């Protein structure tokens, strides 16, 4: 059977290294940048804590293990449809109920690193995406679309990553018409290398936070704080972005893996 042969060659290519696994994940720990919302508007996700239970000592003589305290939306993470009020009614909109078949899919990587370096408030528009498609090929239904901004290079410093001043956070993201265009394509979801799927200034857009509002309204997913997108081709990689099966979770840290052909 053709599909069995294909999977057999995939296995062989993984073992030989002809297909490499690129880690699109940042380190999850107390120094991981976290979203800061205006205190008058909302409560923040708490600081990440990693606590030792034992490390071959009086609390466990032969074993080491930790316990964690963290919000669902911490570090490199997945946004499920129930995260936003517009997606609240999907029975399959939670981390434990979503269709896992969807989260393993081809990924389109739109390189906005030069624009983001020039302007931290850079917005990717539908026009930009159409130009990208003319060059690299059409975005297909069920595929991931991720915005490469190289923002992961700032992740060692929360201040640099959030890039906030008196006027609020400044980080690149999608415009409203960009998200509307991608929804029309029937994508599975949209990913960013910044703290969230929306631009830093997206609270002032109409609707506010359009990536969250419109994607989740359409039962689509979000990915935030992705790393190493500079190591992916524009097209041709497979992204695996599965959340933990948290009971009725709204999101989850992930280990985002990209399968990339060598060379
Ligand atoms: C809550 C409110 C606003 C935003 C977010 C969460 C996220 O970015 C997130 O992690 O989903 S913008
Ligand atoms: Mn989130």
Short mmCIF file of C-alpha atoms and ligand atoms in Angstrom, two decimals:
data_model
loop_
_atom_site.label_atom_id
_atom_site.label_comp_id
_atom_site.label_asym_id
_atom_site.label_seq_id
_atom_site.Cartn_x
_atom_site.Cartn_y
_atom_site.Cartn_z
CA UNK A 1 0.00 0.00 0.00
CA UNK A 2 1.36 3.37 -1.04
CA UNK A 3 0.68 5.07 2.30
CA UNK A 4 2.36 2.27 4.28
CA UNK A 5 5.42 2.57 2.00
CA UNK A 6 5.46 6.31 2.48
CA UNK A 7 5.39 5.98 6.26
CA UNK A 8 8.10 3.31 6.08
CA UNK A 9 10.35 5.71 4.16
CA UNK A 10 9.53 8.48 6.63
CA UNK A 11 10.72 6.18 9.43
CA UNK A 12 13.90 5.37 7.53
CA UNK A 13 14.57 9.01 6.75
CA UNK A 14 14.13 9.97 10.41
CA UNK A 15 16.57 7.22 11.46
CA UNK A 16 19.13 8.21 8.82
CA UNK A 17 18.82 11.94 9.50
CA UNK A 18 17.62 12.71 5.96
CA UNK A 19 14.69 14.25 7.81
CA UNK A 20 15.75 16.29 10.84
CA UNK A 21 13.66 17.22 13.86
CA UNK A 22 13.92 20.96 14.52
CA UNK A 23 12.93 22.05 18.01
CA UNK A 24 10.65 25.08 17.68
CA UNK A 25 10.38 25.41 21.47
CA UNK A 26 11.85 27.85 23.99
CA UNK A 27 13.06 26.78 27.46
CA UNK A 28 10.24 26.67 30.04
CA UNK A 29 11.37 27.97 33.43
CA UNK A 30 11.25 30.86 35.90
CA UNK A 31 12.95 33.20 33.39
CA UNK A 32 10.56 32.43 30.48
CA UNK A 33 8.87 35.68 29.35
CA UNK A 34 5.18 35.90 30.33
CA UNK A 35 2.37 38.11 29.07
CA UNK A 36 1.67 41.26 31.12
CA UNK A 37 -1.86 42.66 30.84
CA UNK A 38 -2.93 46.08 32.15
CA UNK A 39 -3.75 45.38 35.85
CA UNK A 40 -6.99 47.39 35.65
CA UNK A 41 -8.17 45.15 32.79
CA UNK A 42 -7.22 41.66 33.90
CA UNK A 43 -5.32 39.29 36.15
CA UNK A 44 -1.98 37.97 34.85
CA UNK A 45 -0.75 34.41 34.45
CA UNK A 46 1.46 33.66 37.52
CA UNK A 47 5.27 33.31 37.48
CA UNK A 48 6.53 29.84 36.53
CA UNK A 49 7.87 27.82 39.47
CA UNK A 50 9.86 24.57 39.39
CA UNK A 51 10.14 22.91 42.81
CA UNK A 52 12.37 19.99 43.66
CA UNK A 53 10.55 17.04 45.30
CA UNK A 54 13.74 15.04 45.70
CA UNK A 55 17.12 14.48 44.09
CA UNK A 56 18.54 11.24 45.53
CA UNK A 57 18.21 12.60 49.07
CA UNK A 58 16.12 12.27 52.27
CA UNK A 59 12.99 13.15 50.26
CA UNK A 60 13.57 10.33 47.76
CA UNK A 61 16.79 8.35 48.08
CA UNK A 62 17.10 6.92 44.54
CA UNK A 63 15.16 9.35 42.39
CA UNK A 64 14.93 12.96 41.21
CA UNK A 65 11.67 14.70 40.33
CA UNK A 66 10.09 18.15 40.41
CA UNK A 67 6.66 19.67 40.63
CA UNK A 68 5.61 22.69 38.60
CA UNK A 69 3.40 25.73 38.98
CA UNK A 70 2.52 27.42 35.70
CA UNK A 71 -0.28 28.90 33.67
CA UNK A 72 -1.53 27.09 30.58
CA UNK A 73 -0.41 30.04 28.42
CA UNK A 74 3.27 29.96 29.42
CA UNK A 75 6.27 29.90 27.08
CA UNK A 76 5.97 28.09 23.75
CA UNK A 77 2.30 27.20 23.92
CA UNK A 78 -0.96 26.28 22.20
CA UNK A 79 -4.16 28.37 22.25
CA UNK A 80 -7.31 26.23 22.03
CA UNK A 81 -10.57 27.75 20.74
CA UNK A 82 -12.14 27.87 24.22
CA UNK A 83 -9.39 30.34 25.25
CA UNK A 84 -11.41 33.16 23.66
CA UNK A 85 -15.04 34.11 24.24
CA UNK A 86 -15.69 33.86 20.49
CA UNK A 87 -14.72 30.15 20.58
CA UNK A 88 -16.38 29.24 23.85
CA UNK A 89 -19.11 26.95 22.49
CA UNK A 90 -17.05 24.41 20.54
CA UNK A 91 -17.34 21.00 22.22
CA UNK A 92 -14.03 20.11 20.53
CA UNK A 93 -12.46 23.43 21.49
CA UNK A 94 -10.54 22.25 24.57
CA UNK A 95 -7.10 20.67 24.92
CA UNK A 96 -8.65 17.30 25.81
CA UNK A 97 -11.39 17.30 23.17
CA UNK A 98 -9.78 18.82 20.06
CA UNK A 99 -9.13 16.72 16.96
CA UNK A 100 -5.46 15.67 17.23
CA UNK A 101 -5.33 14.73 13.55
CA UNK A 102 -5.38 18.46 12.83
CA UNK A 103 -2.29 19.44 14.83
CA UNK A 104 0.18 17.48 12.67
CA UNK A 105 0.25 19.38 9.38
CA UNK A 106 2.39 21.07 6.71
CA UNK A 107 3.70 24.45 7.82
CA UNK A 108 4.02 27.68 5.81
CA UNK A 109 6.77 29.91 7.22
CA UNK A 110 6.40 33.57 6.30
CA UNK A 111 9.69 35.37 6.86
CA UNK A 112 9.06 38.81 8.34
CA UNK A 113 12.38 39.02 10.19
CA UNK A 114 13.75 41.96 8.18
CA UNK A 115 10.51 43.94 8.53
CA UNK A 116 10.28 43.17 12.28
CA UNK A 117 13.89 44.24 12.83
CA UNK A 118 13.10 47.54 11.11
CA UNK A 119 9.74 48.08 12.85
CA UNK A 120 8.72 46.19 16.02
CA UNK A 121 5.08 47.08 15.30
CA UNK A 122 5.22 45.49 11.83
CA UNK A 123 1.87 44.02 10.75
CA UNK A 124 1.66 41.23 8.19
CA UNK A 125 -1.25 41.97 5.83
CA UNK A 126 -3.31 39.84 3.42
CA UNK A 127 -1.42 41.57 0.57
CA UNK A 128 1.91 40.42 2.03
CA UNK A 129 0.57 36.86 2.31
CA UNK A 130 -0.63 36.88 -1.32
CA UNK A 131 2.81 38.12 -2.46
CA UNK A 132 4.39 35.33 -0.39
CA UNK A 133 2.07 32.76 -2.05
CA UNK A 134 2.96 34.05 -5.52
CA UNK A 135 6.60 33.32 -4.70
CA UNK A 136 6.36 30.12 -2.62
CA UNK A 137 3.02 28.54 -3.53
CA UNK A 138 -0.49 28.61 -2.19
CA UNK A 139 -1.39 28.05 1.45
CA UNK A 140 -3.59 24.98 1.68
CA UNK A 141 -6.55 24.03 3.86
CA UNK A 142 -5.56 22.34 7.10
CA UNK A 143 -2.04 23.79 7.09
CA UNK A 144 -0.20 25.78 9.76
CA UNK A 145 0.91 29.33 8.97
CA UNK A 146 3.64 30.83 11.15
CA UNK A 147 5.18 34.28 11.14
CA UNK A 148 8.96 34.28 11.37
CA UNK A 149 10.12 37.42 13.18
CA UNK A 150 13.25 35.98 14.89
CA UNK A 151 11.72 37.32 18.13
CA UNK A 152 13.09 34.17 19.85
CA UNK A 153 16.48 35.95 19.88
CA UNK A 154 15.00 38.27 22.53
CA UNK A 155 13.55 35.49 24.72
CA UNK A 156 16.53 35.52 27.12
CA UNK A 157 15.26 38.89 28.40
CA UNK A 158 11.60 39.47 29.23
CA UNK A 159 11.98 43.24 28.76
CA UNK A 160 13.36 42.83 25.24
CA UNK A 161 10.78 40.16 24.42
CA UNK A 162 7.74 42.20 25.51
CA UNK A 163 9.33 45.45 24.27
CA UNK A 164 6.89 47.63 26.23
CA UNK A 165 7.03 51.38 26.79
CA UNK A 166 4.54 53.96 28.07
CA UNK A 167 2.35 53.21 25.03
CA UNK A 168 2.27 49.45 25.71
CA UNK A 169 3.98 46.39 24.18
CA UNK A 170 5.54 46.60 20.71
CA UNK A 171 5.90 43.31 18.83
CA UNK A 172 4.96 42.24 15.29
CA UNK A 173 1.83 40.32 14.40
CA UNK A 174 -0.98 39.90 11.88
CA UNK A 175 -3.42 42.56 10.67
CA UNK A 176 -7.17 41.91 10.80
CA UNK A 177 -7.35 41.34 7.02
CA UNK A 178 -4.42 38.89 7.21
CA UNK A 179 -6.26 36.71 9.72
CA UNK A 180 -9.50 36.97 7.72
CA UNK A 181 -7.64 35.88 4.57
CA UNK A 182 -6.06 32.88 6.33
CA UNK A 183 -9.40 31.84 7.80
CA UNK A 184 -10.78 31.89 4.25
CA UNK A 185 -7.99 29.47 3.29
CA UNK A 186 -9.19 27.07 5.99
CA UNK A 187 -5.85 26.87 7.83
CA UNK A 188 -5.59 24.82 11.03
CA UNK A 189 -3.94 27.67 12.89
CA UNK A 190 -1.56 30.60 13.08
CA UNK A 191 1.70 30.83 15.01
CA UNK A 192 3.98 33.63 16.18
CA UNK A 193 7.41 33.90 17.80
CA UNK A 194 6.14 36.66 20.12
CA UNK A 195 4.41 36.36 23.51
CA UNK A 196 1.00 35.78 21.90
CA UNK A 197 -0.52 35.21 18.47
CA UNK A 198 -1.45 38.89 18.17
CA UNK A 199 0.74 41.96 17.70
CA UNK A 200 1.78 43.91 20.80
CA UNK A 201 -0.58 46.75 19.88
CA UNK A 202 -3.50 44.44 18.92
CA UNK A 203 -5.62 45.48 21.91
CA UNK A 204 -6.43 48.65 19.96
CA UNK A 205 -7.50 46.89 16.75
CA UNK A 206 -11.07 46.23 15.63
CA UNK A 207 -11.86 43.61 16.80
CA UNK A 208 -9.33 43.74 19.67
CA UNK A 209 -6.81 40.87 19.46
CA UNK A 210 -7.99 39.76 15.97
CA UNK A 211 -5.89 36.58 15.85
CA UNK A 212 -7.47 35.38 19.09
CA UNK A 213 -10.94 36.70 18.31
CA UNK A 214 -11.27 35.47 14.72
CA UNK A 215 -9.22 32.25 14.74
CA UNK A 216 -10.93 30.85 17.82
CA UNK A 217 -14.36 31.96 16.54
CA UNK A 218 -13.62 29.62 13.62
CA UNK A 219 -12.38 26.72 15.79
CA UNK A 220 -8.80 27.34 14.67
CA UNK A 221 -5.70 27.16 16.86
CA UNK A 222 -2.92 29.52 17.92
CA UNK A 223 0.76 28.96 18.68
CA UNK A 224 2.86 31.46 20.62
CA UNK A 225 6.55 31.97 21.48
CA UNK A 226 7.73 29.60 18.74
CA UNK A 227 11.52 29.29 18.35
CA UNK A 228 13.95 28.46 15.55
CA UNK A 229 11.66 29.30 12.65
CA UNK A 230 14.81 30.57 10.88
CA UNK A 231 15.77 26.87 10.53
CA UNK A 232 12.64 25.98 8.54
CA UNK A 233 12.02 26.25 4.78
CA UNK A 234 9.18 28.50 3.57
CA UNK A 235 7.31 25.34 2.58
CA UNK A 236 8.05 21.63 2.90
CA UNK A 237 8.23 21.05 6.66
CA UNK A 238 5.67 19.29 8.86
CA UNK A 239 4.82 20.88 12.21
CA UNK A 240 3.73 18.80 15.18
CA UNK A 241 2.18 21.05 17.83
CA UNK A 242 0.21 18.98 20.35
CA UNK A 243 -1.00 20.40 23.67
CA UNK A 244 -1.06 18.39 26.90
CA UNK A 245 -4.40 16.68 27.42
CA UNK A 246 -5.37 19.04 30.24
CA UNK A 247 -8.98 18.44 31.31
CA UNK A 248 -11.01 21.15 29.58
CA UNK A 249 -7.80 23.16 29.19
CA UNK A 250 -7.74 26.39 27.19
CA UNK A 251 -4.15 25.92 26.10
CA UNK A 252 -0.92 24.27 27.11
CA UNK A 253 2.83 24.50 26.84
CA UNK A 254 3.98 22.36 23.91
CA UNK A 255 7.16 20.85 22.55
CA UNK A 256 6.78 22.13 19.00
CA UNK A 257 8.59 19.85 16.54
CA UNK A 258 9.20 20.46 12.86
CA UNK A 259 10.17 17.66 10.48
CA UNK A 260 12.51 19.21 7.93
CA UNK A 261 14.21 17.62 4.89
CA UNK A 262 18.01 17.81 5.24
CA UNK A 263 19.95 20.12 2.97
C1 LIG B 1 -5.16 36.59 27.47
C2 LIG B 1 -5.50 37.87 27.08
C3 LIG B 1 -4.86 38.46 26.02
C4 LIG B 1 -3.91 37.75 25.35
C5 LIG B 1 -3.55 36.45 25.71
C6 LIG B 1 -4.18 35.90 26.78
C7 LIG B 1 -2.50 35.68 24.98
O1 LIG B 1 -1.75 36.20 24.21
C8 LIG B 1 -2.40 34.20 25.11
O2 LIG B 1 -1.44 33.66 25.66
O3 LIG B 1 -3.30 33.55 24.60
S1 LIG B 1 -3.10 38.53 24.00
MN1 LIG B 2 -2.10 31.76 24.75
#
